[in-house]
Amino acid sequence: MKILAIETSCDETGVAVVEAKNGLKNPSLRVLSNITLSQIKIHAKWGGVVPSLAKEEHQQNLIPVFKKALRKSGLLIPKSEFLISKQTPKSKLQKIPKILEREPKLLEQFLKLMPAIQTPKIDAIAVTVGPGLEPALWAGINFARALALVWNKPVVAVNHMEGHISAVLLQNSRNSKHKIQSAKKSFGFQHSIFEFPTIALLVSGGHTELVLIKKWGNYKVIGQTRDDAAGECFDKTARMLELPYPSGQEIAKQAENFKKYPLNFRMDGGAKRKTEKEVFNIKLPRPMIDSKNYDFSFSGLKTAVLYMLKNMKERHINTDEFTPTICNEIQQAIIDVLIAKTTRAAKEFKVKTIILGGGVAANKELRRQMAAAVKKIPDVDLRLPAYKLTADNAAMIAAAGYLRALKRDFADLNKIKARGNLSL
Ligand code: KG4
Ligand code: ZN
């Protein structure tokens, strides 16, 4: 089965083609193309993603990204002049202006391109329908509807979070223990055998969730954040420290500096600092780490950083000098909570596999420390997505789309809609 997928839930315009086989028991997938165009620079000056701007960018960039993805997977085949005049399904094209009435720039490019290319050999179109920014989601959904109509292909409505879970089915995802041959590669296909129950820790800019998975498609959220998401906490505290947007990686980079040269940044270390500064204790809370449930809360951590910085300034401490120390502590506080809750849930629900997913899963320390923690639990396998598949991309949407397409879980083109708050 070949799936073409579209992702526009936030600030990345993504189109991918994934080939998949072997069904739900032993899904084997390979990425034929996975093109992502990031809008980060456009939103950077606003300090966050602006939904209307995101939609505008998506509608402008979908066709170029789509063309690249088709070309890379060998599916962009031009029609001959003869076929263009003979085969263009005029009646179908006439319906497109209505479907894309809110995306005029996309419409114009669509009507120009589609009559000139052959229908590719794909089996379904997967598109993210939520959660995310509704105006942004609509651009992708309407594009999928228009393609489906012209090509006569079914559409699979995909939950973005199921996409983050499914990223581990794609190439180069890792098995932490290397002892179980659960992820093998051949001819570019990643063959995966997953033992259930599985638990997924999903950590992104908008979500922090622990999801119990009994089998593919059967998800139960057993815990989630009550306020800010883990990624949001990285982003917001980074802003307080005046680090450049987008900020999760910046905190990680600064923390790495601390790890490399701890004495330079330690307030209590080194004979150099024998003033009041050195006794200033940089210790942040680990919110809800001991609570009996699996929920998270990161806004208190954010506030703690705010007060700590204020306090340091009042004492005329140059906070810049200690940015790596502070970043290391922020990162460690978040990691401690994430690992404590995930491993506790893994033991309680006797899971066989732990999956990490979402943008924050790119954090090297989180990956390293999670692997070390999971190693201590007998017979549990940790699955980490490839670094480049942690951030939003369309290949993961194709992977999730495959799991649904196998059950012929197709959407009604007239009813499919953006669902900003869609849950798993
Ligand atoms: O999944 P994602 O790409 O988009 C959403 O669906 O939200 O996640 C983006 C989040 C941002 O909050 C970003 O700061 C965070 O992932 N992030 C990181 C790292 N790379 C990205 N957080 C910590 N460490 C990183 N290396
Ligand atoms: Zn995401």
Short mmCIF file of C-alpha atoms and ligand atoms in Angstrom, two decimals:
data_model
loop_
_atom_site.label_atom_id
_atom_site.label_comp_id
_atom_site.label_asym_id
_atom_site.label_seq_id
_atom_site.Cartn_x
_atom_site.Cartn_y
_atom_site.Cartn_z
CA MET A 1 0.00 0.00 0.00
CA LYS A 2 1.23 3.48 -0.79
CA ILE A 3 -0.04 6.38 1.27
CA LEU A 4 0.30 10.04 0.43
CA ALA A 5 0.04 12.14 3.59
CA ILE A 6 -0.50 15.80 4.35
CA GLU A 7 0.34 17.55 7.62
CA THR A 8 -0.58 21.19 8.33
CA SER A 9 -1.61 21.19 11.99
CA CYS A 10 0.84 23.85 13.12
CA ASP A 11 3.76 25.64 11.48
CA GLU A 12 5.18 22.90 9.26
CA THR A 13 3.80 22.21 5.80
CA GLY A 14 4.43 18.52 5.20
CA VAL A 15 3.73 16.07 2.39
CA ALA A 16 5.09 12.52 2.33
CA VAL A 17 4.72 9.24 0.49
CA VAL A 18 5.16 6.05 2.51
CA GLU A 19 5.04 2.48 1.26
CA ALA A 20 3.68 -0.03 3.76
CA LYS A 21 3.02 -3.76 3.90
CA ASN A 22 2.49 -6.78 6.17
CA GLY A 23 -0.54 -5.49 8.09
CA LEU A 24 -1.13 -4.70 11.74
CA LYS A 25 0.80 -7.62 13.23
CA ASN A 26 4.10 -6.84 11.58
CA PRO A 27 3.89 -3.42 9.96
CA SER A 28 6.74 -2.77 7.54
CA LEU A 29 7.11 0.74 6.27
CA ARG A 30 9.49 2.71 4.15
CA VAL A 31 9.55 6.41 3.49
CA LEU A 32 9.67 7.22 -0.21
CA SER A 33 9.62 10.95 0.40
CA ASN A 34 9.03 13.24 3.35
CA ILE A 35 9.13 16.95 2.58
CA THR A 36 8.66 19.52 5.32
CA LEU A 37 8.70 23.26 4.94
CA SER A 38 9.07 25.03 8.24
CA GLN A 39 7.51 28.43 8.88
CA ILE A 40 9.58 28.98 12.00
CA LYS A 41 11.26 32.13 10.72
CA ILE A 42 7.93 33.71 9.82
CA HIS A 43 6.46 33.17 13.29
CA ALA A 44 9.68 33.91 15.17
CA LYS A 45 9.10 37.64 15.32
CA TRP A 46 5.75 37.07 17.03
CA GLY A 47 7.30 34.75 19.59
CA GLY A 48 4.85 31.97 18.75
CA VAL A 49 2.76 30.52 15.96
CA VAL A 50 0.07 32.86 14.55
CA PRO A 51 -2.80 30.67 13.24
CA SER A 52 -3.94 32.94 10.39
CA LEU A 53 -0.37 33.39 9.17
CA ALA A 54 0.20 29.63 9.37
CA LYS A 55 -2.86 28.98 7.21
CA GLU A 56 -1.74 31.58 4.69
CA GLU A 57 1.68 29.95 4.42
CA HIS A 58 0.21 26.45 4.11
CA GLN A 59 -2.10 27.39 1.26
CA GLN A 60 0.75 29.04 -0.56
CA ASN A 61 3.30 26.26 -0.01
CA LEU A 62 1.26 23.06 -0.23
CA ILE A 63 1.60 22.63 -4.00
CA PRO A 64 5.39 23.18 -4.13
CA VAL A 65 5.88 20.79 -1.17
CA PHE A 66 3.48 18.27 -2.72
CA LYS A 67 5.31 18.41 -6.07
CA LYS A 68 8.64 17.81 -4.38
CA ALA A 69 7.26 14.84 -2.44
CA LEU A 70 5.74 13.29 -5.57
CA ARG A 71 8.89 13.87 -7.58
CA LYS A 72 11.14 12.36 -4.93
CA SER A 73 9.01 9.25 -4.70
CA GLY A 74 8.97 8.88 -8.48
CA LEU A 75 5.26 9.61 -8.70
CA LEU A 76 5.29 12.96 -10.47
CA ILE A 77 4.54 11.89 -14.00
CA PRO A 78 3.53 14.59 -16.48
CA LYS A 79 0.74 13.90 -18.92
CA SER A 80 1.35 14.23 -22.61
CA GLU A 81 -0.41 17.11 -24.41
CA PHE A 82 -2.75 14.54 -25.94
CA LEU A 83 -3.71 13.09 -22.60
CA ILE A 84 -4.14 16.52 -21.03
CA SER A 85 -6.83 17.40 -23.51
CA LYS A 86 -8.39 13.95 -23.46
CA GLN A 87 -8.22 12.87 -19.87
CA THR A 88 -8.75 15.95 -17.77
CA PRO A 89 -11.83 15.19 -15.73
CA LYS A 90 -13.54 18.53 -16.34
CA SER A 91 -16.59 17.70 -14.26
CA LYS A 92 -14.40 16.94 -11.29
CA LEU A 93 -12.23 20.00 -11.71
CA GLN A 94 -15.35 22.14 -11.78
CA LYS A 95 -16.06 21.14 -8.20
CA ILE A 96 -12.65 22.21 -6.93
CA PRO A 97 -13.27 25.98 -6.65
CA LYS A 98 -16.01 25.23 -4.10
CA ILE A 99 -13.75 22.91 -2.07
CA LEU A 100 -10.86 25.36 -2.08
CA GLU A 101 -12.91 28.55 -1.86
CA ARG A 102 -11.08 29.65 1.28
CA GLU A 103 -7.66 28.82 -0.12
CA PRO A 104 -7.53 30.91 -3.32
CA LYS A 105 -3.75 30.66 -3.74
CA LEU A 106 -3.86 26.91 -3.37
CA LEU A 107 -6.80 26.73 -5.79
CA GLU A 108 -4.96 28.61 -8.50
CA GLN A 109 -1.88 26.38 -8.27
CA PHE A 110 -4.02 23.24 -7.99
CA LEU A 111 -5.98 23.96 -11.16
CA LYS A 112 -2.77 24.62 -13.03
CA LEU A 113 -0.91 21.52 -11.88
CA MET A 114 -3.49 18.74 -11.65
CA PRO A 115 -4.59 18.49 -15.30
CA ALA A 116 -0.91 18.23 -16.27
CA ILE A 117 0.04 15.23 -14.10
CA GLN A 118 -0.99 11.60 -14.10
CA THR A 119 -2.87 10.05 -11.21
CA PRO A 120 -0.12 8.43 -9.10
CA LYS A 121 -0.25 4.82 -8.00
CA ILE A 122 -1.22 5.47 -4.39
CA ASP A 123 -3.89 3.72 -2.35
CA ALA A 124 -5.02 6.42 0.04
CA ILE A 125 -4.55 10.02 1.12
CA ALA A 126 -3.96 10.57 4.85
CA VAL A 127 -4.47 14.00 6.35
CA THR A 128 -4.17 15.42 9.85
CA VAL A 129 -7.58 16.57 11.12
CA GLY A 130 -6.53 17.52 14.67
CA PRO A 131 -5.47 18.41 17.26
CA GLY A 132 -3.91 21.64 16.09
CA LEU A 133 -4.70 25.11 14.83
CA GLU A 134 -8.03 24.92 13.02
CA PRO A 135 -7.31 27.42 10.23
CA ALA A 136 -4.03 25.61 9.52
CA LEU A 137 -5.66 22.17 9.63
CA TRP A 138 -8.33 23.25 7.14
CA ALA A 139 -5.74 24.07 4.48
CA GLY A 140 -4.47 20.47 4.55
CA ILE A 141 -7.95 18.95 4.81
CA ASN A 142 -9.33 20.89 1.86
CA PHE A 143 -6.27 20.00 -0.18
CA ALA A 144 -6.81 16.31 0.65
CA ARG A 145 -10.50 16.58 -0.33
CA ALA A 146 -9.63 18.19 -3.65
CA LEU A 147 -6.97 15.55 -4.43
CA ALA A 148 -9.30 12.73 -3.43
CA LEU A 149 -11.98 13.99 -5.76
CA VAL A 150 -9.72 14.43 -8.78
CA TRP A 151 -7.83 11.17 -8.27
CA ASN A 152 -10.71 9.13 -6.92
CA LYS A 153 -8.81 7.97 -3.83
CA PRO A 154 -10.06 7.39 -0.27
CA VAL A 155 -9.08 9.76 2.53
CA VAL A 156 -7.97 8.71 6.01
CA ALA A 157 -8.50 11.29 8.78
CA VAL A 158 -5.50 11.12 11.08
CA ASN A 159 -5.07 12.27 14.66
CA HIS A 160 -1.79 14.17 14.88
CA MET A 161 -0.92 12.46 18.18
CA GLU A 162 -1.44 9.03 16.62
CA GLY A 163 1.04 10.29 14.04
CA HIS A 164 3.62 11.01 16.75
CA ILE A 165 3.08 7.50 18.14
CA SER A 166 3.42 5.93 14.70
CA ALA A 167 6.71 7.67 13.92
CA VAL A 168 8.49 4.72 15.55
CA LEU A 169 7.22 2.52 12.72
CA LEU A 170 9.35 4.47 10.28
CA GLN A 171 12.93 4.02 9.27
CA ASN A 172 15.81 4.48 11.66
CA SER A 173 13.65 4.37 14.73
CA ARG A 174 15.62 2.77 17.50
CA ASN A 175 15.25 -0.03 19.87
CA SER A 176 17.06 0.92 23.02
CA LYS A 177 18.27 -2.48 24.08
CA HIS A 178 19.46 -3.84 20.77
CA LYS A 179 18.82 -7.29 22.13
CA ILE A 180 15.35 -7.85 20.77
CA GLN A 181 15.19 -7.86 16.99
CA SER A 182 12.01 -5.85 17.01
CA ALA A 183 13.08 -3.36 14.38
CA LYS A 184 14.82 -4.73 11.34
CA LYS A 185 15.58 -3.05 8.08
CA SER A 186 15.65 -4.51 4.62
CA PHE A 187 15.22 -2.86 1.22
CA GLY A 188 14.59 0.34 3.12
CA PHE A 189 11.60 -1.16 4.90
CA GLN A 190 11.53 -1.00 8.65
CA HIS A 191 9.96 -4.19 9.96
CA SER A 192 8.51 -3.77 13.42
CA ILE A 193 7.18 -6.24 15.87
CA PHE A 194 5.54 -4.52 18.79
CA GLU A 195 4.62 -6.29 21.93
CA PHE A 196 1.55 -4.97 23.66
CA PRO A 197 0.51 -3.48 26.01
CA THR A 198 2.58 -0.48 25.10
CA ILE A 199 2.76 2.90 26.68
CA ALA A 200 3.55 6.06 24.73
CA LEU A 201 4.90 9.23 26.26
CA LEU A 202 3.94 12.01 23.89
CA VAL A 203 5.73 15.26 24.51
CA SER A 204 5.31 18.20 22.16
CA GLY A 205 4.67 21.93 22.15
CA GLY A 206 0.97 21.44 22.79
CA HIS A 207 0.74 18.06 24.51
CA THR A 208 2.14 15.95 27.31
CA GLU A 209 0.31 12.66 27.44
CA LEU A 210 0.80 9.12 28.62
CA VAL A 211 -1.15 6.79 26.38
CA LEU A 212 -1.82 3.13 27.08
CA ILE A 213 -1.99 1.14 23.85
CA LYS A 214 -3.54 -2.32 23.93
CA LYS A 215 -3.16 -2.71 20.17
CA TRP A 216 -2.79 -0.33 17.24
CA GLY A 217 -5.79 1.95 17.17
CA ASN A 218 -6.79 1.24 20.77
CA TYR A 219 -5.59 4.21 22.80
CA LYS A 220 -6.35 5.28 26.33
CA VAL A 221 -4.92 8.50 27.70
CA ILE A 222 -4.02 7.67 31.30
CA GLY A 223 -2.43 11.01 32.12
CA GLN A 224 -1.92 14.43 30.63
CA THR A 225 -0.81 17.89 31.53
CA ARG A 226 -3.17 20.03 33.56
CA ASP A 227 -1.66 23.25 32.25
CA ASP A 228 1.44 23.76 30.10
CA ALA A 229 2.92 21.04 27.92
CA ALA A 230 6.54 19.96 28.40
CA GLY A 231 7.59 21.60 25.10
CA GLU A 232 5.71 24.75 26.06
CA CYS A 233 7.65 24.84 29.33
CA PHE A 234 10.93 24.57 27.41
CA ASP A 235 9.77 27.35 25.07
CA LYS A 236 8.44 29.73 27.72
CA THR A 237 11.34 29.43 30.12
CA ALA A 238 13.75 29.88 27.21
CA ARG A 239 11.97 33.13 26.41
CA MET A 240 12.49 34.31 29.99
CA LEU A 241 16.18 33.62 29.50
CA GLU A 242 16.07 35.57 26.23
CA LEU A 243 17.12 32.59 24.16
CA PRO A 244 16.16 32.60 20.47
CA TYR A 245 12.84 31.12 19.32
CA PRO A 246 12.11 28.20 18.83
CA SER A 247 13.56 27.40 22.12
CA GLY A 248 13.44 23.77 23.18
CA GLN A 249 16.67 23.06 21.36
CA GLU A 250 18.27 26.19 22.82
CA ILE A 251 17.69 25.04 26.40
CA ALA A 252 19.15 21.67 25.42
CA LYS A 253 22.21 23.34 23.84
CA GLN A 254 22.85 25.49 26.89
CA ALA A 255 22.41 22.50 29.18
CA GLU A 256 24.98 20.63 27.11
CA ASN A 257 27.46 23.44 27.81
CA PHE A 258 26.81 23.02 31.48
CA LYS A 259 27.46 19.30 31.25
CA LYS A 260 30.72 19.86 29.39
CA TYR A 261 32.12 22.56 31.67
CA PRO A 262 30.21 22.28 34.93
CA LEU A 263 32.71 24.12 37.07
CA ASN A 264 32.55 27.23 34.91
CA PHE A 265 28.88 27.56 35.59
CA ARG A 266 28.57 26.23 39.09
CA MET A 267 27.63 28.70 41.68
CA ASP A 268 28.98 26.66 44.50
CA GLY A 269 32.02 25.36 42.66
CA GLY A 270 35.50 26.73 42.10
CA ALA A 271 37.53 28.91 44.41
CA LYS A 272 36.81 31.79 42.02
CA ARG A 273 33.43 32.46 43.49
CA LYS A 274 33.43 33.08 47.14
CA THR A 275 30.71 35.67 47.21
CA GLU A 276 27.03 35.55 47.99
CA LYS A 277 26.39 34.43 44.41
CA GLU A 278 27.88 31.03 44.86
CA VAL A 279 25.52 30.00 47.61
CA PHE A 280 22.53 30.85 45.49
CA ASN A 281 20.94 27.52 45.00
CA ILE A 282 19.61 26.75 41.55
CA LYS A 283 17.14 24.07 42.31
CA LEU A 284 13.75 23.90 40.67
CA PRO A 285 10.64 21.92 41.65
CA ARG A 286 9.62 18.65 39.99
CA PRO A 287 5.87 19.30 39.85
CA MET A 288 3.56 16.36 40.64
CA ILE A 289 6.43 13.89 40.56
CA ASP A 290 5.05 12.03 43.58
CA SER A 291 1.35 12.41 42.88
CA LYS A 292 -0.50 9.14 42.62
CA ASN A 293 -1.94 9.82 39.17
CA TYR A 294 -0.25 10.13 35.79
CA ASP A 295 -1.04 13.78 35.20
CA PHE A 296 1.57 16.46 34.70
CA SER A 297 1.79 20.16 35.48
CA PHE A 298 4.54 22.38 34.14
CA SER A 299 3.25 25.90 34.68
CA GLY A 300 4.54 25.88 38.29
CA LEU A 301 8.00 25.10 37.00
CA LYS A 302 7.75 28.05 34.62
CA THR A 303 6.70 30.34 37.51
CA ALA A 304 9.53 29.01 39.67
CA VAL A 305 12.01 30.01 36.95
CA LEU A 306 10.42 33.46 36.75
CA TYR A 307 10.79 34.03 40.51
CA MET A 308 14.28 32.61 40.58
CA LEU A 309 15.40 35.04 37.85
CA LYS A 310 13.72 37.93 39.65
CA ASN A 311 15.40 37.01 42.89
CA MET A 312 18.80 36.75 41.20
CA LYS A 313 18.37 40.16 39.59
CA GLU A 314 17.41 41.71 42.93
CA ARG A 315 20.64 40.37 44.32
CA HIS A 316 22.53 41.84 41.36
CA ILE A 317 23.55 38.46 40.10
CA ASN A 318 24.28 38.42 36.39
CA THR A 319 21.82 35.76 35.27
CA ASP A 320 23.40 35.50 31.80
CA GLU A 321 26.49 34.03 33.33
CA PHE A 322 24.43 31.17 34.73
CA THR A 323 22.20 30.48 31.75
CA PRO A 324 23.74 27.01 31.19
CA THR A 325 23.21 26.10 34.88
CA ILE A 326 19.62 27.26 34.81
CA CYS A 327 18.92 25.51 31.51
CA ASN A 328 20.40 22.29 32.80
CA GLU A 329 18.17 22.44 35.85
CA ILE A 330 15.04 23.25 33.80
CA GLN A 331 15.76 20.36 31.44
CA GLN A 332 16.52 17.98 34.30
CA ALA A 333 13.36 18.95 36.20
CA ILE A 334 11.24 18.19 33.12
CA ILE A 335 13.08 14.95 32.39
CA ASP A 336 12.82 13.73 35.99
CA VAL A 337 9.04 14.11 36.00
CA LEU A 338 8.60 12.56 32.55
CA ILE A 339 10.74 9.54 33.39
CA ALA A 340 9.27 8.99 36.86
CA LYS A 341 5.70 8.92 35.58
CA THR A 342 6.44 6.87 32.48
CA THR A 343 8.38 4.15 34.28
CA ARG A 344 5.80 3.99 37.07
CA ALA A 345 3.01 3.58 34.51
CA ALA A 346 5.07 0.98 32.64
CA LYS A 347 5.34 -1.12 35.81
CA GLU A 348 1.74 -0.68 36.90
CA PHE A 349 0.32 -1.62 33.50
CA LYS A 350 2.97 -4.28 32.92
CA VAL A 351 3.80 -2.95 29.51
CA LYS A 352 6.19 -4.65 27.12
CA THR A 353 7.11 -1.59 25.10
CA ILE A 354 7.54 2.12 25.76
CA ILE A 355 7.29 4.58 22.87
CA LEU A 356 8.59 8.12 22.98
CA GLY A 357 7.10 10.64 20.57
CA GLY A 358 6.65 14.35 19.79
CA GLY A 359 9.00 17.29 19.29
CA VAL A 360 10.54 17.02 22.77
CA ALA A 361 11.56 13.43 21.93
CA ALA A 362 14.41 15.11 20.02
CA ASN A 363 15.95 15.97 23.39
CA LYS A 364 19.12 13.88 23.65
CA GLU A 365 19.23 13.86 27.44
CA LEU A 366 15.62 12.72 27.64
CA ARG A 367 16.38 9.89 25.21
CA ARG A 368 19.56 8.91 27.03
CA GLN A 369 18.12 9.03 30.53
CA MET A 370 14.88 7.34 29.49
CA ALA A 371 16.89 4.50 27.90
CA ALA A 372 18.91 4.11 31.10
CA ALA A 373 15.75 4.07 33.24
CA VAL A 374 13.96 1.57 31.00
CA LYS A 375 16.98 -0.72 31.02
CA LYS A 376 16.31 -1.27 34.71
CA ILE A 377 12.83 -2.60 34.06
CA PRO A 378 13.10 -6.25 33.00
CA ASP A 379 11.83 -7.16 29.53
CA VAL A 380 10.65 -3.74 28.52
CA ASP A 381 11.69 -2.40 25.14
CA LEU A 382 12.02 1.33 24.48
CA ARG A 383 11.29 2.62 20.99
CA LEU A 384 12.61 6.00 19.98
CA PRO A 385 11.72 7.69 16.71
CA ALA A 386 14.53 8.83 14.41
CA TYR A 387 15.59 12.36 15.36
CA LYS A 388 14.30 13.91 12.18
CA LEU A 389 10.91 12.26 12.64
CA THR A 390 10.31 13.67 16.13
CA ALA A 391 9.19 17.10 14.90
CA ASP A 392 5.98 17.47 12.93
CA ASN A 393 6.18 15.78 9.55
CA ALA A 394 3.87 14.04 7.09
CA ALA A 395 5.61 10.63 7.07
CA MET A 396 4.34 9.93 10.59
CA ILE A 397 0.82 10.88 9.42
CA ALA A 398 1.20 8.36 6.59
CA ALA A 399 2.25 5.69 9.10
CA ALA A 400 -0.81 6.36 11.26
CA GLY A 401 -2.89 6.52 8.08
CA TYR A 402 -1.70 3.05 7.12
CA LEU A 403 -2.88 1.57 10.43
CA ARG A 404 -6.34 3.04 9.79
CA ALA A 405 -6.44 2.27 6.07
CA LEU A 406 -5.87 -1.41 6.92
CA LYS A 407 -9.20 -1.33 8.72
CA ARG A 408 -10.73 0.61 5.83
CA ASP A 409 -11.42 3.44 8.23
CA PHE A 410 -12.01 6.04 5.51
CA ALA A 411 -13.51 9.49 5.92
CA ASP A 412 -16.64 10.90 4.33
CA LEU A 413 -15.37 13.78 2.16
CA ASN A 414 -18.40 15.90 2.98
CA LYS A 415 -18.13 15.41 6.71
CA ILE A 416 -14.40 15.52 7.36
CA LYS A 417 -13.45 18.65 9.30
CA ALA A 418 -10.73 20.28 11.38
CA ARG A 419 -10.94 19.38 15.05
CA GLY A 420 -8.62 21.62 17.00
CA ASN A 421 -9.10 19.78 20.29
CA LEU A 422 -9.35 16.24 18.98
CA SER A 423 -8.17 13.73 21.57
CA LEU A 424 -6.88 10.21 21.11
O1 KG4 B 1 5.72 17.93 17.97
P1 KG4 B 1 6.24 19.29 17.69
O2 KG4 B 1 7.20 19.46 16.54
O3 KG4 B 1 5.08 20.29 17.47
C1 KG4 B 1 3.89 20.20 18.18
O4 KG4 B 1 3.02 19.40 17.76
O5 KG4 B 1 3.79 20.91 19.21
O6 KG4 B 1 6.93 19.79 19.04
C2 KG4 B 1 7.52 21.06 19.16
C3 KG4 B 1 8.09 21.21 20.56
C4 KG4 B 1 8.49 22.65 20.87
O7 KG4 B 1 7.94 23.01 22.11
C5 KG4 B 1 10.01 22.57 20.94
O8 KG4 B 1 10.56 23.52 21.81
C6 KG4 B 1 10.22 21.17 21.42
O9 KG4 B 1 9.26 20.41 20.72
N1 KG4 B 1 11.58 20.67 21.14
C7 KG4 B 1 12.48 20.35 22.09
C8 KG4 B 1 13.65 19.95 21.42
N2 KG4 B 1 13.43 20.06 20.09
C9 KG4 B 1 12.14 20.49 19.93
N3 KG4 B 1 12.39 20.36 23.43
C10 KG4 B 1 13.47 19.97 24.12
N4 KG4 B 1 14.62 19.58 23.57
C11 KG4 B 1 14.76 19.56 22.22
N5 KG4 B 1 15.92 19.17 21.68
ZN ZN B 2 3.37 17.58 16.88
#
